[in-house]
Coordinates of C-alpha atoms and ligand atoms in Angstrom, one line a residue:
M167 CA 12.1 14.0 2.9
E168 CA 12.1 17.6 1.9
T169 CA 9.7 18.5 -0.9
R170 CA 11.0 21.1 -3.3
V171 CA 8.8 23.3 -5.3
I172 CA 10.1 24.9 -8.5
S173 CA 8.1 27.6 -10.4
L174 CA 8.1 26.8 -14.1
T175 CA 7.3 30.3 -14.9
A176 CA 10.5 31.4 -13.2
D177 CA 12.8 28.8 -14.5
F178 CA 11.3 26.2 -17.0
E179 CA 14.5 24.8 -18.2
A180 CA 16.0 24.2 -14.7
G181 CA 12.7 22.7 -13.4
I182 CA 12.4 20.4 -16.3
A183 CA 16.0 19.2 -16.1
L184 CA 15.9 18.6 -12.4
G185 CA 12.6 16.8 -12.7
A186 CA 13.9 14.6 -15.4
S187 CA 17.1 13.6 -13.6
L188 CA 15.0 12.9 -10.4
L189 CA 12.6 10.6 -12.5
A190 CA 15.6 8.8 -14.1
S191 CA 17.0 8.1 -10.5
G192 CA 13.7 6.5 -9.2
C193 CA 12.3 9.6 -7.5
L194 CA 8.8 11.1 -7.5
V195 CA 8.0 14.3 -9.4
A196 CA 4.6 16.1 -9.4
F197 CA 4.0 18.0 -12.6
P198 CA 1.2 19.9 -14.3
T199 CA -0.9 18.5 -17.1
E200 CA -3.8 20.1 -18.9
T201 CA -6.2 18.1 -16.7
V202 CA -4.9 17.8 -13.2
Y203 CA -1.4 17.6 -11.6
G204 CA 0.1 14.2 -12.0
L205 CA 2.4 12.3 -9.4
G206 CA 5.1 10.8 -11.8
A207 CA 7.6 8.1 -11.6
N208 CA 9.6 6.2 -14.3
A209 CA 6.9 3.7 -15.5
L210 CA 9.6 1.0 -16.3
D211 CA 11.0 1.1 -12.8
A212 CA 8.8 -1.0 -10.5
R213 CA 10.4 0.3 -7.4
A214 CA 9.8 3.9 -8.2
V215 CA 6.1 3.1 -9.3
A216 CA 5.6 1.3 -5.9
R217 CA 6.6 4.6 -4.2
I218 CA 3.7 6.4 -6.0
F219 CA 1.2 4.0 -4.1
N220 CA 2.9 4.7 -0.9
A221 CA 3.0 8.5 -1.3
K222 CA -0.7 8.6 -2.1
G223 CA -2.0 5.9 0.1
R224 CA -3.4 4.4 -3.1
P225 CA -4.9 0.9 -3.1
G226 CA -2.6 -1.5 -4.8
D227 CA -5.4 -2.7 -7.1
N228 CA -5.9 0.6 -8.9
P229 CA -3.6 0.8 -12.0
L230 CA -1.8 3.9 -13.2
I231 CA -1.8 5.7 -16.6
A232 CA 1.5 5.6 -18.5
H233 CA 2.2 9.1 -20.0
V234 CA 4.0 9.4 -23.2
A235 CA 5.4 12.2 -25.4
G236 CA 4.3 10.8 -28.8
I237 CA 2.2 8.1 -30.5
E238 CA 5.3 6.1 -31.3
D239 CA 6.2 5.8 -27.7
V240 CA 3.2 3.7 -27.0
Y241 CA 4.3 0.8 -29.1
P242 CA 6.9 -0.7 -26.9
L243 CA 4.3 -0.6 -24.0
V244 CA 1.6 -2.5 -25.7
L245 CA 0.9 -5.8 -27.6
E246 CA -0.9 -4.1 -30.4
V247 CA -2.3 -0.6 -31.5
P248 CA -5.6 -1.5 -33.4
P249 CA -6.6 0.9 -36.1
L250 CA -9.3 2.6 -34.0
A251 CA -6.8 3.3 -31.2
R252 CA -4.4 4.8 -33.8
S253 CA -7.2 7.1 -35.1
L254 CA -8.1 8.2 -31.6
M255 CA -4.6 9.1 -30.9
E256 CA -4.1 11.0 -34.1
H257 CA -7.4 13.0 -33.5
F258 CA -7.2 13.7 -29.8
W259 CA -3.5 13.5 -28.8
P260 CA -2.0 15.4 -27.3
G261 CA -5.1 15.8 -25.2
P262 CA -7.2 14.4 -22.3
L263 CA -7.9 11.0 -23.7
T264 CA -6.4 7.9 -22.0
I265 CA -6.7 4.7 -24.0
V266 CA -6.6 1.1 -22.4
L267 CA -4.7 -1.5 -24.5
P268 CA -3.2 -4.9 -23.9
K269 CA 0.1 -4.3 -22.3
S270 CA 3.5 -5.7 -23.2
E271 CA 6.0 -7.4 -20.9
R272 CA 8.0 -4.2 -20.6
V273 CA 5.5 -2.6 -18.3
P274 CA 5.9 -3.8 -14.8
G275 CA 2.9 -5.4 -13.2
V276 CA 2.7 -2.8 -10.5
V277 CA 1.8 -0.1 -13.1
S278 CA -1.3 -2.0 -14.3
A279 CA -2.0 -3.4 -10.9
G280 CA -1.8 -6.9 -12.2
L281 CA -4.2 -6.3 -15.1
S282 CA -3.3 -7.6 -18.7
T283 CA -3.8 -4.0 -20.0
V284 CA -2.1 -0.6 -19.6
A285 CA -3.7 2.8 -19.8
V286 CA -1.8 5.3 -22.0
R287 CA -2.1 9.0 -22.6
M288 CA -0.2 12.0 -24.2
P289 CA -0.9 15.1 -22.3
K290 CA -1.4 18.5 -23.9
H291 CA 0.9 20.4 -21.7
N292 CA 4.4 21.9 -22.5
A293 CA 5.8 21.1 -19.1
A294 CA 4.5 17.6 -19.0
L295 CA 5.6 16.8 -22.6
A296 CA 9.1 18.4 -21.9
L297 CA 9.4 16.4 -18.7
I298 CA 8.6 13.1 -20.3
R299 CA 11.0 13.8 -23.3
A300 CA 13.9 14.9 -21.1
S301 CA 13.4 11.8 -18.8
G302 CA 13.6 9.6 -21.8
V303 CA 11.1 7.1 -20.3
P304 CA 7.3 6.7 -20.1
V305 CA 6.0 8.4 -16.9
A306 CA 3.6 6.5 -14.7
A307 CA 1.3 9.1 -13.0
P308 CA -1.9 9.2 -11.1
S309 CA -3.5 12.4 -10.0
A310 CA -1.2 14.0 -7.3
N311 CA -3.6 14.0 -4.5
L312 CA -3.8 11.7 -1.4
S313 CA -6.0 8.8 -2.4
G314 CA -9.7 9.7 -2.0
R315 CA -9.1 13.5 -2.0
P316 CA -10.2 15.8 -4.9
S317 CA -7.5 15.8 -7.7
P318 CA -5.2 18.8 -7.5
T319 CA -5.6 21.6 -9.9
S320 CA -2.8 23.8 -8.7
A321 CA 0.6 23.1 -7.2
K322 CA -0.7 24.4 -3.9
H323 CA -3.2 21.4 -3.7
V324 CA -0.3 19.1 -4.4
L325 CA 1.7 20.5 -1.7
A326 CA -1.2 20.3 0.8
D327 CA -1.6 16.6 0.2
L328 CA 2.0 15.4 -0.6
N329 CA 4.4 17.6 1.3
G330 CA 7.3 15.4 2.6
R331 CA 6.2 12.6 0.4
V332 CA 7.6 13.5 -2.9
E333 CA 11.0 15.0 -4.0
L334 CA 9.8 17.6 -6.3
I335 CA 6.7 19.6 -7.4
L336 CA 6.9 21.5 -10.6
D337 CA 4.5 24.6 -10.4
G338 CA 2.9 25.4 -13.8
G339 CA 0.0 27.3 -12.4
E340 CA -3.6 26.2 -12.6
T341 CA -4.6 23.4 -14.9
T342 CA -7.0 24.1 -17.8
Y343 CA -9.7 21.2 -17.6
G344 CA -9.7 20.7 -13.8
V345 CA -11.0 17.1 -14.3
E346 CA -9.0 14.1 -15.2
S347 CA -8.7 12.7 -18.8
T348 CA -11.4 10.6 -20.4
V349 CA -10.5 6.8 -20.0
A350 CA -11.7 4.6 -22.8
R351 CA -11.3 1.1 -23.8
L352 CA -11.9 -0.6 -27.2
T353 CA -15.0 -2.7 -27.8
P354 CA -15.7 -4.8 -30.9
N355 CA -17.3 -2.0 -32.7
G356 CA -16.0 1.1 -31.0
V357 CA -15.1 2.4 -27.5
E358 CA -16.5 2.4 -24.1
V359 CA -15.9 5.3 -21.8
L360 CA -14.9 4.2 -18.3
R361 CA -14.4 7.7 -17.0
P362 CA -15.6 10.8 -18.7
G363 CA -13.3 13.8 -19.2
G364 CA -12.3 16.5 -21.5
V365 CA -12.7 14.4 -24.7
T366 CA -16.4 14.1 -24.6
V367 CA -18.6 11.3 -25.9
E368 CA -19.8 13.6 -28.6
M369 CA -16.2 14.1 -29.8
L370 CA -15.5 10.4 -29.6
R371 CA -18.5 9.8 -32.0
L372 CA -16.7 11.8 -34.6
V373 CA -14.1 9.0 -34.7
A374 CA -15.7 5.8 -33.4
D375 CA -18.9 4.4 -34.9
D376 CA -20.1 3.1 -31.5
V377 CA -19.4 4.9 -28.3
L378 CA -20.8 3.5 -25.0
V379 CA -20.7 4.9 -21.5
H380 CA -20.1 2.5 -18.8
P381 CA -23.2 2.4 -16.4
A382 CA -20.8 3.1 -13.4
V383 CA -20.3 6.6 -14.8
L384 CA -23.6 7.8 -13.4
A385 CA -24.6 5.0 -10.9
P386 CA -22.8 3.1 -8.2
L387 CA -21.1 0.0 -9.5
N388 CA -23.0 -3.1 -8.9
P389 CA -20.7 -5.1 -6.7
A390 CA -21.7 -8.3 -8.5
S391 CA -20.5 -6.9 -12.0
E392 CA -17.0 -6.9 -13.2
A393 CA -14.9 -3.8 -12.2
V394 CA -13.5 -3.0 -15.6
S395 CA -11.7 0.1 -14.2
P396 CA -10.7 -0.5 -10.6
G397 CA -10.9 3.2 -10.1
M398 CA -14.6 2.8 -10.2
L399 CA -14.8 0.9 -7.0
H400 CA -12.8 3.3 -5.0
R401 CA -14.0 6.4 -3.0
H402 CA -13.1 9.4 -4.9
Y403 CA -12.9 13.3 -4.8
A404 CA -14.5 13.2 -1.3
P405 CA -14.4 16.4 0.7
R406 CA -14.8 16.1 4.5
A407 CA -18.3 17.5 4.2
R408 CA -21.3 15.3 3.3
V409 CA -22.3 16.1 -0.3
L410 CA -25.9 15.8 -1.7
V411 CA -26.5 16.1 -5.4
V412 CA -30.0 17.4 -6.1
E413 CA -31.5 16.9 -9.6
G414 CA -34.6 18.3 -11.2
D415 CA -35.8 21.6 -12.8
D416 CA -34.5 24.8 -11.5
E417 CA -37.5 25.7 -9.2
Q418 CA -38.1 22.2 -7.9
R419 CA -34.4 21.7 -7.2
A420 CA -34.1 25.1 -5.4
E421 CA -37.1 24.4 -3.2
A422 CA -35.7 21.0 -2.2
I423 CA -32.3 22.4 -1.5
C424 CA -33.7 25.4 0.5
G425 CA -36.0 23.1 2.5
R426 CA -33.1 20.9 3.5
Y427 CA -30.9 23.9 4.2
E428 CA -33.4 25.2 6.8
N429 CA -33.7 21.8 8.5
D430 CA -30.2 20.5 8.5
S431 CA -27.8 21.5 11.2
G432 CA -24.0 22.3 10.6
K433 CA -22.1 24.6 8.3
K434 CA -23.8 24.5 5.0
R435 CA -22.9 25.5 1.4
I436 CA -24.9 25.5 -1.8
F437 CA -23.1 25.0 -5.0
C438 CA -25.3 26.7 -7.7
M439 CA -25.0 28.3 -11.1
E440 CA -25.0 32.0 -12.1
E441 CA -28.5 31.4 -13.4
T442 CA -29.9 30.0 -10.2
R443 CA -28.2 32.1 -7.6
R444 CA -31.3 34.2 -7.1
F445 CA -33.1 31.2 -5.5
Y446 CA -30.5 31.3 -2.6
Q447 CA -30.4 34.8 -1.5
G448 CA -29.7 35.1 2.2
K449 CA -28.1 31.6 2.3
A450 CA -24.5 30.5 2.0
Y451 CA -24.0 29.7 -1.7
V452 CA -21.0 29.4 -4.1
I453 CA -21.3 29.9 -7.9
M454 CA -19.8 27.0 -9.8
G455 CA -20.2 28.9 -13.1
N456 CA -22.7 29.4 -16.0
R457 CA -25.2 26.8 -17.1
Q458 CA -23.9 26.7 -20.6
D459 CA -20.3 26.3 -19.5
A460 CA -20.0 22.9 -17.9
G461 CA -16.3 22.8 -18.7
G462 CA -15.8 26.0 -16.6
M463 CA -17.7 24.3 -13.8
C464 CA -15.5 21.2 -14.1
A465 CA -12.4 23.5 -13.9
R466 CA -13.6 24.9 -10.5
L467 CA -15.3 21.9 -8.9
F468 CA -12.3 20.3 -7.1
S469 CA -10.8 23.5 -6.1
L470 CA -14.1 24.4 -4.4
L471 CA -14.4 21.2 -2.8
R472 CA -11.1 21.7 -1.2
E473 CA -12.0 25.3 -0.1
M474 CA -15.0 23.8 1.7
D475 CA -12.7 21.6 3.6
E476 CA -10.5 24.6 4.6
Q477 CA -13.7 26.3 5.8
N478 CA -14.9 23.2 7.8
V479 CA -18.1 23.0 5.9
D480 CA -20.4 20.1 7.0
I481 CA -22.9 19.8 4.2
I482 CA -22.7 20.7 0.6
Y483 CA -25.8 20.7 -1.6
I484 CA -24.9 20.6 -5.3
E485 CA -27.2 21.3 -8.2
G486 CA -27.0 18.4 -10.6
A487 CA -25.8 18.9 -14.1
T488 CA -27.1 17.9 -17.5
P489 CA -25.0 14.9 -18.4
S490 CA -24.1 15.8 -22.0
G491 CA -20.8 17.3 -23.4
M492 CA -18.6 18.3 -20.4
G493 CA -21.7 17.9 -18.3
L494 CA -21.2 14.2 -18.2
A495 CA -17.7 14.6 -16.6
L496 CA -19.1 17.2 -14.2
M497 CA -22.0 15.0 -13.1
N498 CA -19.7 12.0 -12.7
R499 CA -17.3 14.0 -10.3
M500 CA -20.2 15.5 -8.4
L501 CA -21.8 12.1 -7.8
R502 CA -18.5 10.5 -6.9
A503 CA -17.8 13.3 -4.5
S504 CA -21.1 12.6 -3.0
G505 CA -20.6 8.9 -2.9
F506 CA -23.8 8.7 -5.1
N507 CA -25.8 10.5 -2.4
R508 CA -28.4 12.0 -4.8
V509 CA -32.0 12.9 -4.7
S510 CA -34.4 13.9 -7.5
A511 CA -36.2 17.1 -6.4
G512 CA -39.6 15.7 -7.2
Q513 CA -39.1 13.2 -4.4
A514 CA -37.0 15.5 -2.2
G515 CA -38.7 14.6 1.0
E516 CA -37.6 10.9 1.2
G517 CA -34.1 11.2 -0.1
P518 CA -30.8 10.5 1.8
I519 CA -28.6 12.7 4.1
Ligands
TXA858 O1 -6.0 13.3 -16.4 C1 -5.6 12.2 -16.0 O2 -5.8 11.2 -16.4 C2 -4.5 12.4 -14.7 C3 -3.3 13.1 -15.2 C4 -2.3 13.2 -14.2 O3 -2.9 12.5 -16.5 N1 -4.3 11.1 -14.3 C5 -5.2 10.4 -13.5 O4 -4.7 9.2 -13.1 O5 -6.3 10.7 -13.4 P1 -5.5 8.4 -11.9 O6 -4.6 7.3 -11.5 O7 -5.9 9.3 -10.9 O8 -6.7 7.8 -12.7 C6 -6.5 6.8 -13.6 C7 -7.9 6.1 -13.8 C8 -8.3 5.2 -12.8 O9 -9.6 5.3 -12.6 C9 -7.8 3.8 -13.1 O10 -8.6 2.8 -12.4 C10 -8.0 3.9 -14.6 O11 -7.7 5.2 -15.1 N2 -7.1 2.8 -15.2 C11 -5.8 2.8 -15.3 N3 -5.3 1.8 -15.8 C12 -6.3 1.2 -16.3 C13 -6.5 -0.1 -17.0 N4 -5.5 -0.8 -17.4 N5 -7.8 -0.5 -17.3 C14 -8.8 0.2 -16.9 N6 -8.8 1.2 -16.2 C15 -7.5 1.8 -15.8
MG859 MG1 -7.0 10.1 -9.3

């Protein structure tokens, strides 16, 4: 199959029209959202959705998000929209919040990977919204990467992973957030975050009384416990290199990283911040961003991980982030990229890698 790439800056209308007609005829179209690029298919067409799993090499037990262009479009897809879900939509849509609700019969089982729920989201991106509207259907879309690879934040990343596997890539430039949406489900008194993203816990607290964060966000899932979001079980965002997340205060962390850097063999990179680069003079380091700007670091993380692959880096040492605000999403993606290979700088001597 030949993969076409159309620049939306060059011809927005033509790109959207072609994308919408391809979606309507059961084809796959990669498109930009405010978070990461999505790999879309008509969510009501089970055969088209099955092709997404093939193209990505995605395990069949990992459900997809149905993307809509308005709150009213959710109703046919679900059994009910409880009042709190409605408020969340009104506050945060369009935007990076995905809400898990009981699914209706209209949603094919392949979308929800056999679960009784469906995840829904209205993206905040002109092209994504125009595409969904023009296609006239909800669009099932996971991130447009090969399964296990970092999510794509540019059309170039999508092409690197999916060339020859999808009909069309709509190029809308770099995405804003760079990490995927927050995934939340309702609980008796509020919500539980299954995957942190652009709508932070602090923001959710403005709307929901009780906001929980699932323990699997910052620690490996206990295999004995229920996998509430199958994505939690799968390997994620992993570059070719081994990744080690180092936590602790600036000095201790730098000392631990430098010690390992001297001892480990292979091609090494340190992911640090503007404020901590001074500890790593003479070593190969990459600046993720400023300490105060966890959102900015999120926006660069996946792209940096992909660059490390291109440079055949063997080991990446990452400075751990403070898990509040966008720092929670940042730390979650770092830990997942490392396969939860983490060490606390105080006990640096005994840690893994
Ligand atoms: O920002 C995003 O959410 C991007 C863009 C393209 O919209 N999409 C995305 O999709 O990240 P994906 O498939 O890579 O991640 C969806 C996550 C997975 O962790 C999946 O397990 C979870 O949402 N999920 C989907 N349906 C679910 C459900 N019914 N119950 C619980 N978790 C669900
Ligand atoms: Mg994904």
